[in-house]
mmCIF file with all atom_site columns, C-alpha atoms in Angstrom:
data_model
loop_
_atom_site.group_PDB
_atom_site.id
_atom_site.type_symbol
_atom_site.label_atom_id
_atom_site.label_alt_id
_atom_site.label_comp_id
_atom_site.label_asym_id
_atom_site.label_entity_id
_atom_site.label_seq_id
_atom_site.pdbx_PDB_ins_code
_atom_site.Cartn_x
_atom_site.Cartn_y
_atom_site.Cartn_z
_atom_site.occupancy
_atom_site.B_iso_or_equiv
_atom_site.pdbx_formal_charge
_atom_site.auth_seq_id
_atom_site.auth_comp_id
_atom_site.auth_asym_id
_atom_site.auth_atom_id
_atom_site.pdbx_PDB_model_num
ATOM 1   C CA . UNK A 1 1   ? 21.228  -5.606  -2.783  1.00 0.00 ? 1   UNK A CA 1
ATOM 2   C CA . UNK A 1 2   ? 20.569  -3.973  -6.161  1.00 0.00 ? 2   UNK A CA 1
ATOM 3   C CA . UNK A 1 3   ? 18.556  -6.940  -7.385  1.00 0.00 ? 3   UNK A CA 1
ATOM 4   C CA . UNK A 1 4   ? 16.327  -6.809  -4.297  1.00 0.00 ? 4   UNK A CA 1
ATOM 5   C CA . UNK A 1 5   ? 15.681  -3.102  -4.865  1.00 0.00 ? 5   UNK A CA 1
ATOM 6   C CA . UNK A 1 6   ? 14.863  -3.806  -8.496  1.00 0.00 ? 6   UNK A CA 1
ATOM 7   C CA . UNK A 1 7   ? 12.495  -6.623  -7.534  1.00 0.00 ? 7   UNK A CA 1
ATOM 8   C CA . UNK A 1 8   ? 10.810  -4.440  -4.921  1.00 0.00 ? 8   UNK A CA 1
ATOM 9   C CA . UNK A 1 9   ? 10.401  -1.622  -7.446  1.00 0.00 ? 9   UNK A CA 1
ATOM 10  C CA . UNK A 1 10  ? 8.869   -4.017  -9.971  1.00 0.00 ? 10  UNK A CA 1
ATOM 11  C CA . UNK A 1 11  ? 6.453   -5.373  -7.359  1.00 0.00 ? 11  UNK A CA 1
ATOM 12  C CA . UNK A 1 12  ? 5.368   -1.841  -6.398  1.00 0.00 ? 12  UNK A CA 1
ATOM 13  C CA . UNK A 1 13  ? 4.879   -0.950  -10.078 1.00 0.00 ? 13  UNK A CA 1
ATOM 14  C CA . UNK A 1 14  ? 2.685   -4.023  -10.553 1.00 0.00 ? 14  UNK A CA 1
ATOM 15  C CA . UNK A 1 15  ? 0.578   -3.121  -7.522  1.00 0.00 ? 15  UNK A CA 1
ATOM 16  C CA . UNK A 1 16  ? 0.125   0.405   -8.893  1.00 0.00 ? 16  UNK A CA 1
ATOM 17  C CA . UNK A 1 17  ? -0.991  -1.092  -12.208 1.00 0.00 ? 17  UNK A CA 1
ATOM 18  C CA . UNK A 1 18  ? -3.443  -3.291  -10.307 1.00 0.00 ? 18  UNK A CA 1
ATOM 19  C CA . UNK A 1 19  ? -4.774  -0.229  -8.478  1.00 0.00 ? 19  UNK A CA 1
ATOM 20  C CA . UNK A 1 20  ? -5.294  1.495   -11.816 1.00 0.00 ? 20  UNK A CA 1
ATOM 21  C CA . UNK A 1 21  ? -7.342  -1.456  -13.073 1.00 0.00 ? 21  UNK A CA 1
ATOM 22  C CA . UNK A 1 22  ? -9.373  -1.550  -9.855  1.00 0.00 ? 22  UNK A CA 1
ATOM 23  C CA . UNK A 1 23  ? -10.344 2.129   -10.008 1.00 0.00 ? 23  UNK A CA 1
ATOM 24  C CA . UNK A 1 24  ? -10.425 2.849   -13.734 1.00 0.00 ? 24  UNK A CA 1
ATOM 25  C CA . UNK A 1 25  ? -11.137 -0.425  -15.558 1.00 0.00 ? 25  UNK A CA 1
ATOM 26  C CA . UNK A 1 26  ? -13.373 -2.543  -13.317 1.00 0.00 ? 26  UNK A CA 1
ATOM 27  C CA . UNK A 1 27  ? -17.011 -1.384  -13.333 1.00 0.00 ? 27  UNK A CA 1
ATOM 28  C CA . UNK A 1 28  ? -18.745 -0.222  -10.155 1.00 0.00 ? 28  UNK A CA 1
ATOM 29  C CA . UNK A 1 29  ? -20.833 -2.945  -8.554  1.00 0.00 ? 29  UNK A CA 1
ATOM 30  C CA . UNK A 1 30  ? -24.548 -2.295  -9.025  1.00 0.00 ? 30  UNK A CA 1
ATOM 31  C CA . UNK A 1 31  ? -25.516 -3.445  -5.505  1.00 0.00 ? 31  UNK A CA 1
ATOM 32  C CA . UNK A 1 32  ? -22.591 -2.535  -3.235  1.00 0.00 ? 32  UNK A CA 1
ATOM 33  C CA . UNK A 1 33  ? -21.249 0.491   -5.052  1.00 0.00 ? 33  UNK A CA 1
ATOM 34  C CA . UNK A 1 34  ? -17.616 1.677   -4.856  1.00 0.00 ? 34  UNK A CA 1
ATOM 35  C CA . UNK A 1 35  ? -16.913 -0.167  -1.589  1.00 0.00 ? 35  UNK A CA 1
ATOM 36  C CA . UNK A 1 36  ? -16.959 -3.426  -3.549  1.00 0.00 ? 36  UNK A CA 1
ATOM 37  C CA . UNK A 1 37  ? -13.570 -2.487  -5.005  1.00 0.00 ? 37  UNK A CA 1
ATOM 38  C CA . UNK A 1 38  ? -12.053 -3.597  -1.698  1.00 0.00 ? 38  UNK A CA 1
ATOM 39  C CA . UNK A 1 39  ? -12.828 -7.142  -2.870  1.00 0.00 ? 39  UNK A CA 1
ATOM 40  C CA . UNK A 1 40  ? -9.872  -7.223  -5.266  1.00 0.00 ? 40  UNK A CA 1
ATOM 41  C CA . UNK A 1 41  ? -7.253  -6.516  -2.594  1.00 0.00 ? 41  UNK A CA 1
ATOM 42  C CA . UNK A 1 42  ? -9.100  -8.323  0.216   1.00 0.00 ? 42  UNK A CA 1
ATOM 43  C CA . UNK A 1 43  ? -9.306  -11.664 -1.570  1.00 0.00 ? 43  UNK A CA 1
ATOM 44  C CA . UNK A 1 44  ? -5.870  -11.329 -3.212  1.00 0.00 ? 44  UNK A CA 1
ATOM 45  C CA . UNK A 1 45  ? -4.261  -10.670 0.179   1.00 0.00 ? 45  UNK A CA 1
ATOM 46  C CA . UNK A 1 46  ? -5.978  -13.758 1.607   1.00 0.00 ? 46  UNK A CA 1
ATOM 47  C CA . UNK A 1 47  ? -4.642  -15.912 -1.232  1.00 0.00 ? 47  UNK A CA 1
ATOM 48  C CA . UNK A 1 48  ? -1.141  -14.471 -0.744  1.00 0.00 ? 48  UNK A CA 1
ATOM 49  C CA . UNK A 1 49  ? -1.389  -15.288 2.965   1.00 0.00 ? 49  UNK A CA 1
ATOM 50  C CA . UNK A 1 50  ? -2.420  -18.869 2.185   1.00 0.00 ? 50  UNK A CA 1
ATOM 51  C CA . UNK A 1 51  ? 0.502   -19.216 -0.241  1.00 0.00 ? 51  UNK A CA 1
ATOM 52  C CA . UNK A 1 52  ? 2.910   -17.861 2.383   1.00 0.00 ? 52  UNK A CA 1
ATOM 53  C CA . UNK A 1 53  ? 1.646   -20.280 5.022   1.00 0.00 ? 53  UNK A CA 1
ATOM 54  C CA . UNK A 1 54  ? 1.907   -23.134 2.516   1.00 0.00 ? 54  UNK A CA 1
ATOM 55  C CA . UNK A 1 55  ? 5.577   -22.155 2.148   1.00 0.00 ? 55  UNK A CA 1
ATOM 56  C CA . UNK A 1 56  ? 5.907   -22.263 5.942   1.00 0.00 ? 56  UNK A CA 1
ATOM 57  C CA . UNK A 1 57  ? 4.438   -25.767 5.846   1.00 0.00 ? 57  UNK A CA 1
ATOM 58  C CA . UNK A 1 58  ? 6.884   -26.957 3.186   1.00 0.00 ? 58  UNK A CA 1
ATOM 59  C CA . UNK A 1 59  ? 9.872   -25.343 4.894   1.00 0.00 ? 59  UNK A CA 1
ATOM 60  C CA . UNK A 1 60  ? 8.910   -26.795 8.275   1.00 0.00 ? 60  UNK A CA 1
ATOM 61  C CA . UNK A 1 61  ? 8.486   -30.313 6.892   1.00 0.00 ? 61  UNK A CA 1
ATOM 62  C CA . UNK A 1 62  ? 11.854  -30.151 5.108   1.00 0.00 ? 62  UNK A CA 1
ATOM 63  C CA . UNK A 1 63  ? 13.541  -28.852 8.261   1.00 0.00 ? 63  UNK A CA 1
ATOM 64  C CA . UNK A 1 64  ? 12.152  -31.680 10.429  1.00 0.00 ? 64  UNK A CA 1
ATOM 65  C CA . UNK A 1 65  ? 13.003  -34.216 7.749   1.00 0.00 ? 65  UNK A CA 1
ATOM 66  C CA . UNK A 1 66  ? 16.490  -33.108 6.740   1.00 0.00 ? 66  UNK A CA 1
ATOM 67  C CA . UNK A 1 67  ? 17.498  -30.460 9.270   1.00 0.00 ? 67  UNK A CA 1
ATOM 68  C CA . UNK A 1 68  ? 17.987  -27.867 6.519   1.00 0.00 ? 68  UNK A CA 1
ATOM 69  C CA . UNK A 1 69  ? 18.730  -24.429 7.930   1.00 0.00 ? 69  UNK A CA 1
ATOM 70  C CA . UNK A 1 70  ? 17.731  -22.875 4.609   1.00 0.00 ? 70  UNK A CA 1
ATOM 71  C CA . UNK A 1 71  ? 14.289  -24.444 4.900   1.00 0.00 ? 71  UNK A CA 1
ATOM 72  C CA . UNK A 1 72  ? 13.985  -23.111 8.440   1.00 0.00 ? 72  UNK A CA 1
ATOM 73  C CA . UNK A 1 73  ? 14.897  -19.594 7.263   1.00 0.00 ? 73  UNK A CA 1
ATOM 74  C CA . UNK A 1 74  ? 12.355  -19.855 4.465   1.00 0.00 ? 74  UNK A CA 1
ATOM 75  C CA . UNK A 1 75  ? 9.660   -20.846 6.955   1.00 0.00 ? 75  UNK A CA 1
ATOM 76  C CA . UNK A 1 76  ? 10.540  -17.921 9.236   1.00 0.00 ? 76  UNK A CA 1
ATOM 77  C CA . UNK A 1 77  ? 10.493  -15.442 6.371   1.00 0.00 ? 77  UNK A CA 1
ATOM 78  C CA . UNK A 1 78  ? 7.225   -16.759 4.952   1.00 0.00 ? 78  UNK A CA 1
ATOM 79  C CA . UNK A 1 79  ? 5.480   -16.743 8.327   1.00 0.00 ? 79  UNK A CA 1
ATOM 80  C CA . UNK A 1 80  ? 6.110   -13.022 8.768   1.00 0.00 ? 80  UNK A CA 1
ATOM 81  C CA . UNK A 1 81  ? 4.934   -12.186 5.253   1.00 0.00 ? 81  UNK A CA 1
ATOM 82  C CA . UNK A 1 82  ? 1.877   -14.399 5.675   1.00 0.00 ? 82  UNK A CA 1
ATOM 83  C CA . UNK A 1 83  ? 1.013   -12.641 8.922   1.00 0.00 ? 83  UNK A CA 1
ATOM 84  C CA . UNK A 1 84  ? 1.253   -9.252  7.191   1.00 0.00 ? 84  UNK A CA 1
ATOM 85  C CA . UNK A 1 85  ? -1.108  -10.343 4.428   1.00 0.00 ? 85  UNK A CA 1
ATOM 86  C CA . UNK A 1 86  ? -3.508  -11.884 6.946   1.00 0.00 ? 86  UNK A CA 1
ATOM 87  C CA . UNK A 1 87  ? -3.569  -8.532  8.731   1.00 0.00 ? 87  UNK A CA 1
ATOM 88  C CA . UNK A 1 88  ? -4.363  -6.803  5.425   1.00 0.00 ? 88  UNK A CA 1
ATOM 89  C CA . UNK A 1 89  ? -7.130  -9.356  4.812   1.00 0.00 ? 89  UNK A CA 1
ATOM 90  C CA . UNK A 1 90  ? -8.730  -8.719  8.204   1.00 0.00 ? 90  UNK A CA 1
ATOM 91  C CA . UNK A 1 91  ? -8.487  -4.925  7.950   1.00 0.00 ? 91  UNK A CA 1
ATOM 92  C CA . UNK A 1 92  ? -9.854  -4.822  4.405   1.00 0.00 ? 92  UNK A CA 1
ATOM 93  C CA . UNK A 1 93  ? -12.640 -7.192  5.380   1.00 0.00 ? 93  UNK A CA 1
ATOM 94  C CA . UNK A 1 94  ? -13.623 -4.964  8.301   1.00 0.00 ? 94  UNK A CA 1
ATOM 95  C CA . UNK A 1 95  ? -13.658 -1.857  6.094   1.00 0.00 ? 95  UNK A CA 1
ATOM 96  C CA . UNK A 1 96  ? -15.833 -3.710  3.608   1.00 0.00 ? 96  UNK A CA 1
ATOM 97  C CA . UNK A 1 97  ? -18.159 -5.100  6.296   1.00 0.00 ? 97  UNK A CA 1
ATOM 98  C CA . UNK A 1 98  ? -19.038 -1.756  7.913   1.00 0.00 ? 98  UNK A CA 1
ATOM 99  C CA . UNK A 1 99  ? -21.098 -0.299  5.026   1.00 0.00 ? 99  UNK A CA 1
ATOM 100 C CA . UNK A 1 100 ? -22.468 -3.701  3.944   1.00 0.00 ? 100 UNK A CA 1
ATOM 101 C CA . UNK A 1 101 ? -23.228 -5.404  7.287   1.00 0.00 ? 101 UNK A CA 1
ATOM 102 C CA . UNK A 1 102 ? -23.454 -2.296  9.429   1.00 0.00 ? 102 UNK A CA 1
ATOM 103 C CA . UNK A 1 103 ? -20.614 -3.396  11.721  1.00 0.00 ? 103 UNK A CA 1
ATOM 104 C CA . UNK A 1 104 ? -16.852 -3.769  11.470  1.00 0.00 ? 104 UNK A CA 1
ATOM 105 C CA . UNK A 1 105 ? -16.827 -7.197  13.098  1.00 0.00 ? 105 UNK A CA 1
ATOM 106 C CA . UNK A 1 106 ? -19.114 -10.125 13.704  1.00 0.00 ? 106 UNK A CA 1
ATOM 107 C CA . UNK A 1 107 ? -18.152 -13.548 14.992  1.00 0.00 ? 107 UNK A CA 1
ATOM 108 C CA . UNK A 1 108 ? -18.820 -15.064 11.616  1.00 0.00 ? 108 UNK A CA 1
ATOM 109 C CA . UNK A 1 109 ? -17.198 -18.437 10.877  1.00 0.00 ? 109 UNK A CA 1
ATOM 110 C CA . UNK A 1 110 ? -14.978 -17.029 8.115   1.00 0.00 ? 110 UNK A CA 1
ATOM 111 C CA . UNK A 1 111 ? -13.883 -14.019 10.153  1.00 0.00 ? 111 UNK A CA 1
ATOM 112 C CA . UNK A 1 112 ? -13.319 -16.020 13.332  1.00 0.00 ? 112 UNK A CA 1
ATOM 113 C CA . UNK A 1 113 ? -11.272 -18.742 11.632  1.00 0.00 ? 113 UNK A CA 1
ATOM 114 C CA . UNK A 1 114 ? -9.166  -16.071 9.899   1.00 0.00 ? 114 UNK A CA 1
ATOM 115 C CA . UNK A 1 115 ? -8.509  -14.405 13.244  1.00 0.00 ? 115 UNK A CA 1
ATOM 116 C CA . UNK A 1 116 ? -7.471  -17.792 14.655  1.00 0.00 ? 116 UNK A CA 1
ATOM 117 C CA . UNK A 1 117 ? -5.081  -18.175 11.720  1.00 0.00 ? 117 UNK A CA 1
ATOM 118 C CA . UNK A 1 118 ? -3.542  -14.788 12.560  1.00 0.00 ? 118 UNK A CA 1
ATOM 119 C CA . UNK A 1 119 ? -3.128  -15.806 16.210  1.00 0.00 ? 119 UNK A CA 1
ATOM 120 C CA . UNK A 1 120 ? -1.479  -19.130 15.278  1.00 0.00 ? 120 UNK A CA 1
ATOM 121 C CA . UNK A 1 121 ? 1.221   -17.574 13.137  1.00 0.00 ? 121 UNK A CA 1
ATOM 122 C CA . UNK A 1 122 ? 1.685   -14.628 15.469  1.00 0.00 ? 122 UNK A CA 1
ATOM 123 C CA . UNK A 1 123 ? 2.390   -17.309 18.084  1.00 0.00 ? 123 UNK A CA 1
ATOM 124 C CA . UNK A 1 124 ? 4.820   -18.975 15.680  1.00 0.00 ? 124 UNK A CA 1
ATOM 125 C CA . UNK A 1 125 ? 6.798   -15.759 15.342  1.00 0.00 ? 125 UNK A CA 1
ATOM 126 C CA . UNK A 1 126 ? 6.600   -15.158 19.089  1.00 0.00 ? 126 UNK A CA 1
ATOM 127 C CA . UNK A 1 127 ? 8.145   -18.569 19.712  1.00 0.00 ? 127 UNK A CA 1
ATOM 128 C CA . UNK A 1 128 ? 10.982  -17.764 17.316  1.00 0.00 ? 128 UNK A CA 1
ATOM 129 C CA . UNK A 1 129 ? 11.660  -14.460 19.071  1.00 0.00 ? 129 UNK A CA 1
ATOM 130 C CA . UNK A 1 130 ? 11.406  -15.520 22.706  1.00 0.00 ? 130 UNK A CA 1
ATOM 131 C CA . UNK A 1 131 ? 12.889  -19.019 22.622  1.00 0.00 ? 131 UNK A CA 1
ATOM 132 C CA . UNK A 1 132 ? 16.637  -19.439 22.901  1.00 0.00 ? 132 UNK A CA 1
ATOM 133 C CA . UNK A 1 133 ? 18.151  -19.874 19.418  1.00 0.00 ? 133 UNK A CA 1
ATOM 134 C CA . UNK A 1 134 ? 18.871  -23.471 18.553  1.00 0.00 ? 134 UNK A CA 1
ATOM 135 C CA . UNK A 1 135 ? 17.480  -26.642 17.088  1.00 0.00 ? 135 UNK A CA 1
ATOM 136 C CA . UNK A 1 136 ? 14.963  -27.199 19.877  1.00 0.00 ? 136 UNK A CA 1
ATOM 137 C CA . UNK A 1 137 ? 13.237  -23.854 19.230  1.00 0.00 ? 137 UNK A CA 1
ATOM 138 C CA . UNK A 1 138 ? 13.364  -24.441 15.467  1.00 0.00 ? 138 UNK A CA 1
ATOM 139 C CA . UNK A 1 139 ? 11.795  -27.885 15.833  1.00 0.00 ? 139 UNK A CA 1
ATOM 140 C CA . UNK A 1 140 ? 9.023   -26.611 18.084  1.00 0.00 ? 140 UNK A CA 1
ATOM 141 C CA . UNK A 1 141 ? 8.290   -23.740 15.701  1.00 0.00 ? 141 UNK A CA 1
ATOM 142 C CA . UNK A 1 142 ? 8.257   -26.171 12.759  1.00 0.00 ? 142 UNK A CA 1
ATOM 143 C CA . UNK A 1 143 ? 5.604   -28.252 14.504  1.00 0.00 ? 143 UNK A CA 1
ATOM 144 C CA . UNK A 1 144 ? 3.522   -25.115 15.079  1.00 0.00 ? 144 UNK A CA 1
ATOM 145 C CA . UNK A 1 145 ? 3.966   -24.153 11.430  1.00 0.00 ? 145 UNK A CA 1
ATOM 146 C CA . UNK A 1 146 ? 2.813   -27.566 10.243  1.00 0.00 ? 146 UNK A CA 1
ATOM 147 C CA . UNK A 1 147 ? -0.224  -27.943 12.475  1.00 0.00 ? 147 UNK A CA 1
ATOM 148 C CA . UNK A 1 148 ? -1.133  -24.274 12.088  1.00 0.00 ? 148 UNK A CA 1
ATOM 149 C CA . UNK A 1 149 ? -1.691  -24.823 8.373   1.00 0.00 ? 149 UNK A CA 1
ATOM 150 C CA . UNK A 1 150 ? -4.674  -27.021 9.254   1.00 0.00 ? 150 UNK A CA 1
ATOM 151 C CA . UNK A 1 151 ? -6.628  -23.799 9.795   1.00 0.00 ? 151 UNK A CA 1
ATOM 152 C CA . UNK A 1 152 ? -6.093  -22.678 6.178   1.00 0.00 ? 152 UNK A CA 1
ATOM 153 C CA . UNK A 1 153 ? -8.623  -25.150 4.672   1.00 0.00 ? 153 UNK A CA 1
ATOM 154 C CA . UNK A 1 154 ? -10.917 -24.395 7.619   1.00 0.00 ? 154 UNK A CA 1
ATOM 155 C CA . UNK A 1 155 ? -10.888 -20.713 6.606   1.00 0.00 ? 155 UNK A CA 1
ATOM 156 C CA . UNK A 1 156 ? -11.440 -21.549 2.956   1.00 0.00 ? 156 UNK A CA 1
ATOM 157 C CA . UNK A 1 157 ? -14.306 -24.024 3.452   1.00 0.00 ? 157 UNK A CA 1
ATOM 158 C CA . UNK A 1 158 ? -15.924 -22.237 6.399   1.00 0.00 ? 158 UNK A CA 1
ATOM 159 C CA . UNK A 1 159 ? -18.600 -20.656 4.177   1.00 0.00 ? 159 UNK A CA 1
ATOM 160 C CA . UNK A 1 160 ? -19.585 -24.161 2.999   1.00 0.00 ? 160 UNK A CA 1
ATOM 161 C CA . UNK A 1 161 ? -19.394 -25.928 6.356   1.00 0.00 ? 161 UNK A CA 1
ATOM 162 C CA . UNK A 1 162 ? -21.320 -23.386 8.449   1.00 0.00 ? 162 UNK A CA 1
ATOM 163 C CA . UNK A 1 163 ? -24.049 -20.828 7.962   1.00 0.00 ? 163 UNK A CA 1
ATOM 164 C CA . UNK A 1 164 ? -22.210 -17.548 7.565   1.00 0.00 ? 164 UNK A CA 1
ATOM 165 C CA . UNK A 1 165 ? -22.810 -13.941 6.603   1.00 0.00 ? 165 UNK A CA 1
ATOM 166 C CA . UNK A 1 166 ? -19.685 -13.967 4.473   1.00 0.00 ? 166 UNK A CA 1
ATOM 167 C CA . UNK A 1 167 ? -20.449 -14.445 0.763   1.00 0.00 ? 167 UNK A CA 1
ATOM 168 C CA . UNK A 1 168 ? -19.506 -17.702 -0.887  1.00 0.00 ? 168 UNK A CA 1
ATOM 169 C CA . UNK A 1 169 ? -16.780 -18.106 -3.520  1.00 0.00 ? 169 UNK A CA 1
ATOM 170 C CA . UNK A 1 170 ? -17.731 -15.908 -6.465  1.00 0.00 ? 170 UNK A CA 1
ATOM 171 C CA . UNK A 1 171 ? -14.843 -17.018 -8.686  1.00 0.00 ? 171 UNK A CA 1
ATOM 172 C CA . UNK A 1 172 ? -15.743 -20.705 -8.663  1.00 0.00 ? 172 UNK A CA 1
ATOM 173 C CA . UNK A 1 173 ? -19.394 -19.800 -9.158  1.00 0.00 ? 173 UNK A CA 1
ATOM 174 C CA . UNK A 1 174 ? -18.500 -17.725 -12.226 1.00 0.00 ? 174 UNK A CA 1
ATOM 175 C CA . UNK A 1 175 ? -20.409 -14.796 -10.728 1.00 0.00 ? 175 UNK A CA 1
ATOM 176 C CA . UNK A 1 176 ? -18.121 -11.996 -11.925 1.00 0.00 ? 176 UNK A CA 1
ATOM 177 C CA . UNK A 1 177 ? -18.442 -10.192 -15.250 1.00 0.00 ? 177 UNK A CA 1
ATOM 178 C CA . UNK A 1 178 ? -15.360 -10.382 -17.514 1.00 0.00 ? 178 UNK A CA 1
ATOM 179 C CA . UNK A 1 179 ? -13.980 -6.955  -16.542 1.00 0.00 ? 179 UNK A CA 1
ATOM 180 C CA . UNK A 1 180 ? -14.183 -7.729  -12.821 1.00 0.00 ? 180 UNK A CA 1
ATOM 181 C CA . UNK A 1 181 ? -12.739 -11.202 -13.295 1.00 0.00 ? 181 UNK A CA 1
ATOM 182 C CA . UNK A 1 182 ? -9.745  -9.979  -15.295 1.00 0.00 ? 182 UNK A CA 1
ATOM 183 C CA . UNK A 1 183 ? -9.121  -7.217  -12.739 1.00 0.00 ? 183 UNK A CA 1
ATOM 184 C CA . UNK A 1 184 ? -9.219  -9.717  -9.898  1.00 0.00 ? 184 UNK A CA 1
ATOM 185 C CA . UNK A 1 185 ? -6.901  -12.193 -11.619 1.00 0.00 ? 185 UNK A CA 1
ATOM 186 C CA . UNK A 1 186 ? -4.403  -9.439  -12.432 1.00 0.00 ? 186 UNK A CA 1
ATOM 187 C CA . UNK A 1 187 ? -4.531  -8.071  -8.875  1.00 0.00 ? 187 UNK A CA 1
ATOM 188 C CA . UNK A 1 188 ? -4.086  -11.554 -7.453  1.00 0.00 ? 188 UNK A CA 1
ATOM 189 C CA . UNK A 1 189 ? -1.054  -12.203 -9.673  1.00 0.00 ? 189 UNK A CA 1
ATOM 190 C CA . UNK A 1 190 ? 0.510   -8.862  -8.681  1.00 0.00 ? 190 UNK A CA 1
ATOM 191 C CA . UNK A 1 191 ? -0.130  -9.551  -4.994  1.00 0.00 ? 191 UNK A CA 1
ATOM 192 C CA . UNK A 1 192 ? 1.500   -12.973 -5.251  1.00 0.00 ? 192 UNK A CA 1
ATOM 193 C CA . UNK A 1 193 ? 4.525   -11.387 -6.910  1.00 0.00 ? 193 UNK A CA 1
ATOM 194 C CA . UNK A 1 194 ? 4.694   -8.868  -4.059  1.00 0.00 ? 194 UNK A CA 1
ATOM 195 C CA . UNK A 1 195 ? 4.488   -11.684 -1.506  1.00 0.00 ? 195 UNK A CA 1
ATOM 196 C CA . UNK A 1 196 ? 7.285   -13.571 -3.264  1.00 0.00 ? 196 UNK A CA 1
ATOM 197 C CA . UNK A 1 197 ? 9.522   -10.495 -3.305  1.00 0.00 ? 197 UNK A CA 1
ATOM 198 C CA . UNK A 1 198 ? 8.857   -9.803  0.379   1.00 0.00 ? 198 UNK A CA 1
ATOM 199 C CA . UNK A 1 199 ? 9.689   -13.407 1.265   1.00 0.00 ? 199 UNK A CA 1
ATOM 200 C CA . UNK A 1 200 ? 12.927  -13.202 -0.712  1.00 0.00 ? 200 UNK A CA 1
ATOM 201 C CA . UNK A 1 201 ? 13.942  -9.964  1.024   1.00 0.00 ? 201 UNK A CA 1
ATOM 202 C CA . UNK A 1 202 ? 13.040  -11.321 4.449   1.00 0.00 ? 202 UNK A CA 1
ATOM 203 C CA . UNK A 1 203 ? 14.921  -14.547 3.706   1.00 0.00 ? 203 UNK A CA 1
ATOM 204 C CA . UNK A 1 204 ? 18.018  -12.477 2.938   1.00 0.00 ? 204 UNK A CA 1
ATOM 205 C CA . UNK A 1 205 ? 17.650  -10.634 6.242   1.00 0.00 ? 205 UNK A CA 1
ATOM 206 C CA . UNK A 1 206 ? 17.225  -13.916 8.121   1.00 0.00 ? 206 UNK A CA 1
ATOM 207 C CA . UNK A 1 207 ? 20.413  -15.206 6.485   1.00 0.00 ? 207 UNK A CA 1
ATOM 208 C CA . UNK A 1 208 ? 22.368  -12.127 7.570   1.00 0.00 ? 208 UNK A CA 1
ATOM 209 C CA . UNK A 1 209 ? 21.034  -12.420 11.115  1.00 0.00 ? 209 UNK A CA 1
ATOM 210 C CA . UNK A 1 210 ? 21.989  -16.099 11.275  1.00 0.00 ? 210 UNK A CA 1
ATOM 211 C CA . UNK A 1 211 ? 25.533  -15.201 10.238  1.00 0.00 ? 211 UNK A CA 1
ATOM 212 C CA . UNK A 1 212 ? 25.938  -12.752 13.126  1.00 0.00 ? 212 UNK A CA 1
ATOM 213 C CA . UNK A 1 213 ? 27.750  -14.169 16.174  1.00 0.00 ? 213 UNK A CA 1
ATOM 214 C CA . UNK A 1 214 ? 25.516  -14.724 19.197  1.00 0.00 ? 214 UNK A CA 1
ATOM 215 C CA . UNK A 1 215 ? 25.343  -11.554 21.305  1.00 0.00 ? 215 UNK A CA 1
ATOM 216 C CA . UNK A 1 216 ? 26.785  -9.284  18.618  1.00 0.00 ? 216 UNK A CA 1
ATOM 217 C CA . UNK A 1 217 ? 25.086  -6.054  17.676  1.00 0.00 ? 217 UNK A CA 1
ATOM 218 C CA . UNK A 1 218 ? 24.572  -5.125  14.060  1.00 0.00 ? 218 UNK A CA 1
ATOM 219 C CA . UNK A 1 219 ? 25.593  -1.446  13.634  1.00 0.00 ? 219 UNK A CA 1
ATOM 220 C CA . UNK A 1 220 ? 22.783  0.804   12.479  1.00 0.00 ? 220 UNK A CA 1
ATOM 221 C CA . UNK A 1 221 ? 23.164  3.222   9.555   1.00 0.00 ? 221 UNK A CA 1
ATOM 222 C CA . UNK A 1 222 ? 22.708  6.133   11.954  1.00 0.00 ? 222 UNK A CA 1
ATOM 223 C CA . UNK A 1 223 ? 25.626  5.043   14.128  1.00 0.00 ? 223 UNK A CA 1
ATOM 224 C CA . UNK A 1 224 ? 28.272  3.418   11.908  1.00 0.00 ? 224 UNK A CA 1
ATOM 225 C CA . UNK A 1 225 ? 30.958  1.349   13.524  1.00 0.00 ? 225 UNK A CA 1
ATOM 226 C CA . UNK A 1 226 ? 34.429  2.825   13.992  1.00 0.00 ? 226 UNK A CA 1
ATOM 227 C CA . UNK A 1 227 ? 36.952  1.452   11.484  1.00 0.00 ? 227 UNK A CA 1
ATOM 228 C CA . UNK A 1 228 ? 39.451  -0.951  13.018  1.00 0.00 ? 228 UNK A CA 1
ATOM 229 C CA . UNK A 1 229 ? 42.491  1.274   12.246  1.00 0.00 ? 229 UNK A CA 1
ATOM 230 C CA . UNK A 1 230 ? 40.914  4.164   14.189  1.00 0.00 ? 230 UNK A CA 1
ATOM 231 C CA . UNK A 1 231 ? 39.831  2.253   17.292  1.00 0.00 ? 231 UNK A CA 1
ATOM 232 C CA . UNK A 1 232 ? 43.138  2.863   19.024  1.00 0.00 ? 232 UNK A CA 1
ATOM 233 C CA . UNK A 1 233 ? 42.828  6.612   18.555  1.00 0.00 ? 233 UNK A CA 1
ATOM 234 C CA . UNK A 1 234 ? 39.209  6.595   19.740  1.00 0.00 ? 234 UNK A CA 1
ATOM 235 C CA . UNK A 1 235 ? 40.124  4.754   22.930  1.00 0.00 ? 235 UNK A CA 1
ATOM 236 C CA . UNK A 1 236 ? 43.159  6.928   23.703  1.00 0.00 ? 236 UNK A CA 1
#
């Protein structure tokens, strides 16, 4: 557990360093003003979500191919983390859109396809929670995880395929000055590290849950279990 705490602390420290670069190193955008600083976290969270869903894809394929329980756990862990980062992407995008577009939400192709992505993987996690544990549920969820990834390139290329209010890719177009570009790349790297740490922690939790007998209850820290040598006295 110590190594997970250390990894989590390192990830938090990196995100704080990224925040420092965003607010104190990157210049203020001449057109959008301070609200443009949301860009660094908004886009980085989207990339972390895509990476998480790519991990779901790989884990799902390996599970269907070889029946690896480790791959299935990895897919489950990555789906949850990807959903969290997709939520961050949507919320940050809405906060950015209000002062720029005058509204929190519009049924833009990029926004709509991202919302669909959120719904797909929320459905994936819902299947894992509601379906009876077993290979049949794992196989069905793996299929959802594989076909759900089809929406990732749709989200990415939506600004090229349809007319959209969302701005096009500024990184590929080399539209950022050096200070903004370096801040974005650093923030993206820190966010990916955070996503990796969260997946590792969630994978560990999934492993512990899989090791619990069916129907057993894991004691909470607030109500510790009674030691075995005292159970007789407690029941007397």
